[in-house]
């Protein structure tokens, strides 16, 4: 399978099942702000709390034919294998299907770490979930929570350089400066941005004088 990033904002997602697996999938989906419907007679305590907060729609009943119609993503996470198989078999028009019970369907959910604009996904394609979790933990230790601010700085600097009209060599110089260890410091980040603006201002003045 080829790793892809998919925009789920306001996309219709149907989850069949209300147990621990469904809860895990829900927690990974909510930051993307999709429109989620859960089909299950019961919910875990955590899912019920999320439902009470208005995080998703709950159809309090067993899965039935047609429940996944018009879904963009179907997640089968029921405790009963036959229910998952039925839901997948009937989802002929659903573009994306995740079988949470046996790795079927055409979409897998990798272990995912996010630090601002930085996203890292890890999967062993079902070979060893424990190994996947261990690798993810190493990434989390290597890139702490505040690493996202550094990535945001790089994004800001790239946009400033794009609009500054510098030569390719000068852009490359500043981009490489931003990757130095010293630029993990917010003070150094501000100094570098100030230097870019100062040089841009000097270039603007030179062009005006001409």
PDB file of C-alpha atoms in Angstrom, residues 41-136:
ATOM      1  CA  UNK A  41     -26.601  -0.452  20.024  1.00  0.00           C
ATOM      2  CA  UNK A  42     -24.035   0.463  22.707  1.00  0.00           C
ATOM      3  CA  UNK A  43     -21.061   2.776  23.193  1.00  0.00           C
ATOM      4  CA  UNK A  44     -18.032   2.690  25.440  1.00  0.00           C
ATOM      5  CA  UNK A  45     -18.084   5.179  28.287  1.00  0.00           C
ATOM      6  CA  UNK A  46     -15.591   7.447  26.502  1.00  0.00           C
ATOM      7  CA  UNK A  47     -17.532   7.339  23.232  1.00  0.00           C
ATOM      8  CA  UNK A  48     -20.760   8.133  25.046  1.00  0.00           C
ATOM      9  CA  UNK A  49     -19.112  11.159  26.615  1.00  0.00           C
ATOM     10  CA  UNK A  50     -17.913  12.365  23.212  1.00  0.00           C
ATOM     11  CA  UNK A  51     -21.424  11.859  21.822  1.00  0.00           C
ATOM     12  CA  UNK A  52     -22.925  13.860  24.680  1.00  0.00           C
ATOM     13  CA  UNK A  53     -20.497  16.649  23.782  1.00  0.00           C
ATOM     14  CA  UNK A  54     -21.822  16.613  20.213  1.00  0.00           C
ATOM     15  CA  UNK A  55     -18.731  15.117  18.583  1.00  0.00           C
ATOM     16  CA  UNK A  56     -20.701  12.720  16.356  1.00  0.00           C
ATOM     17  CA  UNK A  57     -24.129  11.361  15.471  1.00  0.00           C
ATOM     18  CA  UNK A  58     -25.147   8.098  17.125  1.00  0.00           C
ATOM     19  CA  UNK A  59     -27.630   5.670  15.577  1.00  0.00           C
ATOM     20  CA  UNK A  60     -28.475   3.432  18.520  1.00  0.00           C
ATOM     21  CA  UNK A  61     -29.211   0.242  16.613  1.00  0.00           C
ATOM     22  CA  UNK A  62     -27.506  -2.719  14.913  1.00  0.00           C
ATOM     23  CA  UNK A  63     -26.076  -2.182  11.457  1.00  0.00           C
ATOM     24  CA  UNK A  64     -28.555  -2.595   8.598  1.00  0.00           C
ATOM     25  CA  UNK A  65     -28.237  -2.480   4.839  1.00  0.00           C
ATOM     26  CA  UNK A  66     -27.941   1.046   3.527  1.00  0.00           C
ATOM     27  CA  UNK A  67     -26.532   2.540   6.739  1.00  0.00           C
ATOM     28  CA  UNK A  68     -23.205   3.314   5.053  1.00  0.00           C
ATOM     29  CA  UNK A  69     -24.674   4.834   1.905  1.00  0.00           C
ATOM     30  CA  UNK A  70     -23.155   8.166   0.856  1.00  0.00           C
ATOM     31  CA  UNK A  71     -20.203   7.641   3.211  1.00  0.00           C
ATOM     32  CA  UNK A  72     -16.764   8.786   2.093  1.00  0.00           C
ATOM     33  CA  UNK A  73     -15.062   6.489   4.611  1.00  0.00           C
ATOM     34  CA  UNK A  74     -16.514   3.356   6.209  1.00  0.00           C
ATOM     35  CA  UNK A  75     -14.868   1.865   9.287  1.00  0.00           C
ATOM     36  CA  UNK A  76     -16.048  -1.604  10.312  1.00  0.00           C
ATOM     37  CA  UNK A  77     -15.239  -2.069  13.989  1.00  0.00           C
ATOM     38  CA  UNK A  78     -18.089  -4.226  15.305  1.00  0.00           C
ATOM     39  CA  UNK A  79     -17.381  -7.121  17.666  1.00  0.00           C
ATOM     40  CA  UNK A  80     -19.160  -9.521  15.316  1.00  0.00           C
ATOM     41  CA  UNK A  81     -17.152 -10.603  12.271  1.00  0.00           C
ATOM     42  CA  UNK A  82     -20.285 -11.227  10.224  1.00  0.00           C
ATOM     43  CA  UNK A  83     -21.469  -7.642  10.773  1.00  0.00           C
ATOM     44  CA  UNK A  84     -18.174  -6.247   9.516  1.00  0.00           C
ATOM     45  CA  UNK A  85     -18.248  -8.528   6.495  1.00  0.00           C
ATOM     46  CA  UNK A  86     -21.817  -7.537   5.692  1.00  0.00           C
ATOM     47  CA  UNK A  87     -21.055  -3.825   5.963  1.00  0.00           C
ATOM     48  CA  UNK A  88     -18.007  -4.133   3.715  1.00  0.00           C
ATOM     49  CA  UNK A  89     -19.820  -6.260   1.140  1.00  0.00           C
ATOM     50  CA  UNK A  90     -22.687  -3.780   0.877  1.00  0.00           C
ATOM     51  CA  UNK A  91     -20.457  -0.690   0.628  1.00  0.00           C
ATOM     52  CA  UNK A  92     -20.063  -0.888  -3.144  1.00  0.00           C
ATOM     53  CA  UNK A  93     -20.180   2.884  -3.620  1.00  0.00           C
ATOM     54  CA  UNK A  94     -18.010   3.845  -0.620  1.00  0.00           C
ATOM     55  CA  UNK A  95     -14.582   5.070  -1.818  1.00  0.00           C
ATOM     56  CA  UNK A  96     -12.630   4.227   1.352  1.00  0.00           C
ATOM     57  CA  UNK A  97     -13.121   1.202   3.627  1.00  0.00           C
ATOM     58  CA  UNK A  98     -11.163   0.304   6.742  1.00  0.00           C
ATOM     59  CA  UNK A  99     -11.630  -3.159   8.223  1.00  0.00           C
ATOM     60  CA  UNK A 100     -10.479  -2.658  11.791  1.00  0.00           C
ATOM     61  CA  UNK A 101     -10.815  -6.361  12.618  1.00  0.00           C
ATOM     62  CA  UNK A 102      -8.632  -8.060  10.017  1.00  0.00           C
ATOM     63  CA  UNK A 103      -6.752  -5.490   7.937  1.00  0.00           C
ATOM     64  CA  UNK A 104      -9.121  -5.801   4.978  1.00  0.00           C
ATOM     65  CA  UNK A 105     -10.649  -2.963   3.033  1.00  0.00           C
ATOM     66  CA  UNK A 106      -8.510  -0.524   1.061  1.00  0.00           C
ATOM     67  CA  UNK A 107      -7.362   1.822   3.873  1.00  0.00           C
ATOM     68  CA  UNK A 108      -5.131   1.210   6.878  1.00  0.00           C
ATOM     69  CA  UNK A 109      -4.767   3.475   9.900  1.00  0.00           C
ATOM     70  CA  UNK A 110      -1.051   3.802  10.695  1.00  0.00           C
ATOM     71  CA  UNK A 111       0.300   4.924  14.037  1.00  0.00           C
ATOM     72  CA  UNK A 112       0.391   8.697  13.735  1.00  0.00           C
ATOM     73  CA  UNK A 113       2.363  11.446  15.457  1.00  0.00           C
ATOM     74  CA  UNK A 114       1.628  15.113  14.798  1.00  0.00           C
ATOM     75  CA  UNK A 115       3.638  18.147  15.847  1.00  0.00           C
ATOM     76  CA  UNK A 116       2.028  21.173  14.250  1.00  0.00           C
ATOM     77  CA  UNK A 117       2.703  20.888  10.514  1.00  0.00           C
ATOM     78  CA  UNK A 118       4.919  17.861  11.028  1.00  0.00           C
ATOM     79  CA  UNK A 119       3.154  14.526  10.566  1.00  0.00           C
ATOM     80  CA  UNK A 120       4.839  11.144  10.938  1.00  0.00           C
ATOM     81  CA  UNK A 121       3.005   7.893  10.199  1.00  0.00           C
ATOM     82  CA  UNK A 122       4.331   4.424  11.010  1.00  0.00           C
ATOM     83  CA  UNK A 123       2.967   1.051   9.946  1.00  0.00           C
ATOM     84  CA  UNK A 124       4.215  -2.510   9.611  1.00  0.00           C
ATOM     85  CA  UNK A 125       1.113  -3.361   7.513  1.00  0.00           C
ATOM     86  CA  UNK A 126      -0.176  -5.718  10.176  1.00  0.00           C
ATOM     87  CA  UNK A 127       3.108  -7.537  10.844  1.00  0.00           C
ATOM     88  CA  UNK A 128       3.620  -6.240  14.388  1.00  0.00           C
ATOM     89  CA  UNK A 129       1.451  -3.572  16.062  1.00  0.00           C
ATOM     90  CA  UNK A 130       3.833  -3.596  19.041  1.00  0.00           C
ATOM     91  CA  UNK A 131       6.800  -2.768  16.815  1.00  0.00           C
ATOM     92  CA  UNK A 132       4.779   0.002  15.213  1.00  0.00           C
ATOM     93  CA  UNK A 133       3.957   1.437  18.646  1.00  0.00           C
ATOM     94  CA  UNK A 134       7.596   1.239  19.694  1.00  0.00           C
ATOM     95  CA  UNK A 135       8.807   3.108  16.622  1.00  0.00           C
ATOM     96  CA  UNK A 136       6.139   5.765  17.103  1.00  0.00           C
TER      97      UNK A 136
END
